[in-house]
Amino acid sequence: MKQITCLFLMLLGLSCSNQSNIIAENNSNKDSAIVSTNTEIPTTRKAVNPKPIASFSKEIPNELNDWKFAVNVYETKETFHYVMKMQYMELAAEDTLKIPNFGTMPKIEIRPGADTYSCIIGFLDKQNTFREYKLVTAKEDRLSVKILHRYAVETYQAK
């Protein structure tokens, strides 16, 4: 067992040293171009935008009050997590929005819903197709959030 472990460690050491030699050779050649194929998006933001990145608002007719139905989506420190702040007349609520990592920076959109005071929060995928995610509705003095679709990204590794 010790011989197999030692042999494995030696092979690992040789492969690592060969890799570093290749990198050094590529970097020393002034005519070659280094192209990064890393498409990973950082999981945290360097700066969080304090303003809403997506908004929807509809006035509620009322002679005495300046009421509205509104949904605003704000960035958080985590790249794929957002906070939704909702308002309906005097009601206010918050919810979270977690977008899957499709290998592109998230693009959040809010579109009108079927009802008067409703909207659909979603995101654009790699093909710029709008993916419905959550429905926010206001009815009979109630504010509600319903998940329309669930999304997940999985990474498969070859064996």
mmCIF file with all atom_site columns, N, CA, C and O in Angstrom, residues 21-30 32-34:
data_model
loop_
_atom_site.group_PDB
_atom_site.id
_atom_site.type_symbol
_atom_site.label_atom_id
_atom_site.label_alt_id
_atom_site.label_comp_id
_atom_site.label_asym_id
_atom_site.label_entity_id
_atom_site.label_seq_id
_atom_site.pdbx_PDB_ins_code
_atom_site.Cartn_x
_atom_site.Cartn_y
_atom_site.Cartn_z
_atom_site.occupancy
_atom_site.B_iso_or_equiv
_atom_site.pdbx_formal_charge
_atom_site.auth_seq_id
_atom_site.auth_comp_id
_atom_site.auth_asym_id
_atom_site.auth_atom_id
_atom_site.pdbx_PDB_model_num
ATOM 1  N N  . ASN A 1 21 ? 5.847  24.042 -16.093 1.00 0.00 ? 21 ASN A N  1
ATOM 2  C CA . ASN A 1 21 ? 6.802  24.292 -17.170 1.00 0.00 ? 21 ASN A CA 1
ATOM 3  C C  . ASN A 1 21 ? 6.083  24.770 -18.428 1.00 0.00 ? 21 ASN A C  1
ATOM 4  O O  . ASN A 1 21 ? 6.538  25.674 -19.101 1.00 0.00 ? 21 ASN A O  1
ATOM 5  N N  . ILE A 1 22 ? 4.951  24.185 -18.706 1.00 0.00 ? 22 ILE A N  1
ATOM 6  C CA . ILE A 1 22 ? 4.194  24.570 -19.894 1.00 0.00 ? 22 ILE A CA 1
ATOM 7  C C  . ILE A 1 22 ? 3.713  26.014 -19.761 1.00 0.00 ? 22 ILE A C  1
ATOM 8  O O  . ILE A 1 22 ? 3.827  26.804 -20.676 1.00 0.00 ? 22 ILE A O  1
ATOM 9  N N  . ILE A 1 23 ? 3.226  26.359 -18.591 1.00 0.00 ? 23 ILE A N  1
ATOM 10 C CA . ILE A 1 23 ? 2.752  27.729 -18.376 1.00 0.00 ? 23 ILE A CA 1
ATOM 11 C C  . ILE A 1 23 ? 3.909  28.711 -18.535 1.00 0.00 ? 23 ILE A C  1
ATOM 12 O O  . ILE A 1 23 ? 3.780  29.732 -19.181 1.00 0.00 ? 23 ILE A O  1
ATOM 13 N N  . ALA A 1 24 ? 5.070  28.371 -17.958 1.00 0.00 ? 24 ALA A N  1
ATOM 14 C CA . ALA A 1 24 ? 6.223  29.271 -18.053 1.00 0.00 ? 24 ALA A CA 1
ATOM 15 C C  . ALA A 1 24 ? 6.668  29.429 -19.499 1.00 0.00 ? 24 ALA A C  1
ATOM 16 O O  . ALA A 1 24 ? 7.010  30.520 -19.933 1.00 0.00 ? 24 ALA A O  1
ATOM 17 N N  . GLU A 1 25 ? 6.649  28.327 -20.271 1.00 0.00 ? 25 GLU A N  1
ATOM 18 C CA . GLU A 1 25 ? 7.050  28.421 -21.675 1.00 0.00 ? 25 GLU A CA 1
ATOM 19 C C  . GLU A 1 25 ? 6.075  29.298 -22.459 1.00 0.00 ? 25 GLU A C  1
ATOM 20 O O  . GLU A 1 25 ? 6.491  30.118 -23.255 1.00 0.00 ? 25 GLU A O  1
ATOM 21 N N  . ASN A 1 26 ? 4.784  29.141 -22.196 1.00 0.00 ? 26 ASN A N  1
ATOM 22 C CA . ASN A 1 26 ? 3.798  29.950 -22.914 1.00 0.00 ? 26 ASN A CA 1
ATOM 23 C C  . ASN A 1 26 ? 3.932  31.427 -22.566 1.00 0.00 ? 26 ASN A C  1
ATOM 24 O O  . ASN A 1 26 ? 3.788  32.280 -23.415 1.00 0.00 ? 26 ASN A O  1
ATOM 25 N N  . ASN A 1 27 ? 4.216  31.715 -21.321 1.00 0.00 ? 27 ASN A N  1
ATOM 26 C CA . ASN A 1 27 ? 4.337  33.114 -20.902 1.00 0.00 ? 27 ASN A CA 1
ATOM 27 C C  . ASN A 1 27 ? 5.608  33.757 -21.433 1.00 0.00 ? 27 ASN A C  1
ATOM 28 O O  . ASN A 1 27 ? 5.646  34.957 -21.623 1.00 0.00 ? 27 ASN A O  1
ATOM 29 N N  . SER A 1 28 ? 6.650  32.962 -21.676 1.00 0.00 ? 28 SER A N  1
ATOM 30 C CA . SER A 1 28 ? 7.907  33.547 -22.136 1.00 0.00 ? 28 SER A CA 1
ATOM 31 C C  . SER A 1 28 ? 7.903  33.818 -23.636 1.00 0.00 ? 28 SER A C  1
ATOM 32 O O  . SER A 1 28 ? 8.715  34.563 -24.130 1.00 0.00 ? 28 SER A O  1
ATOM 33 N N  . ASN A 1 29 ? 6.981  33.242 -24.384 1.00 0.00 ? 29 ASN A N  1
ATOM 34 C CA . ASN A 1 29 ? 6.906  33.445 -25.821 1.00 0.00 ? 29 ASN A CA 1
ATOM 35 C C  . ASN A 1 29 ? 6.114  34.727 -26.087 1.00 0.00 ? 29 ASN A C  1
ATOM 36 O O  . ASN A 1 29 ? 4.914  34.797 -25.854 1.00 0.00 ? 29 ASN A O  1
ATOM 37 N N  . LYS A 1 30 ? 6.774  35.756 -26.582 1.00 0.00 ? 30 LYS A N  1
ATOM 38 C CA . LYS A 1 30 ? 6.128  37.058 -26.787 1.00 0.00 ? 30 LYS A CA 1
ATOM 39 C C  . LYS A 1 30 ? 5.135  37.058 -27.939 1.00 0.00 ? 30 LYS A C  1
ATOM 40 O O  . LYS A 1 30 ? 4.264  37.892 -27.995 1.00 0.00 ? 30 LYS A O  1
ATOM 41 N N  . SER A 1 32 ? 2.993  34.609 -28.631 1.00 0.00 ? 32 SER A N  1
ATOM 42 C CA . SER A 1 32 ? 1.780  33.838 -28.339 1.00 0.00 ? 32 SER A CA 1
ATOM 43 C C  . SER A 1 32 ? 0.797  34.680 -27.549 1.00 0.00 ? 32 SER A C  1
ATOM 44 O O  . SER A 1 32 ? 1.176  35.582 -26.811 1.00 0.00 ? 32 SER A O  1
ATOM 45 N N  . ALA A 1 33 ? -0.467 34.387 -27.726 1.00 0.00 ? 33 ALA A N  1
ATOM 46 C CA . ALA A 1 33 ? -1.530 35.086 -26.998 1.00 0.00 ? 33 ALA A CA 1
ATOM 47 C C  . ALA A 1 33 ? -2.134 34.126 -25.992 1.00 0.00 ? 33 ALA A C  1
ATOM 48 O O  . ALA A 1 33 ? -2.348 32.957 -26.296 1.00 0.00 ? 33 ALA A O  1
ATOM 49 N N  . ILE A 1 34 ? -2.388 34.597 -24.811 1.00 0.00 ? 34 ILE A N  1
ATOM 50 C CA . ILE A 1 34 ? -3.014 33.770 -23.781 1.00 0.00 ? 34 ILE A CA 1
ATOM 51 C C  . ILE A 1 34 ? -4.492 34.089 -23.774 1.00 0.00 ? 34 ILE A C  1
ATOM 52 O O  . ILE A 1 34 ? -4.895 35.239 -23.620 1.00 0.00 ? 34 ILE A O  1
#
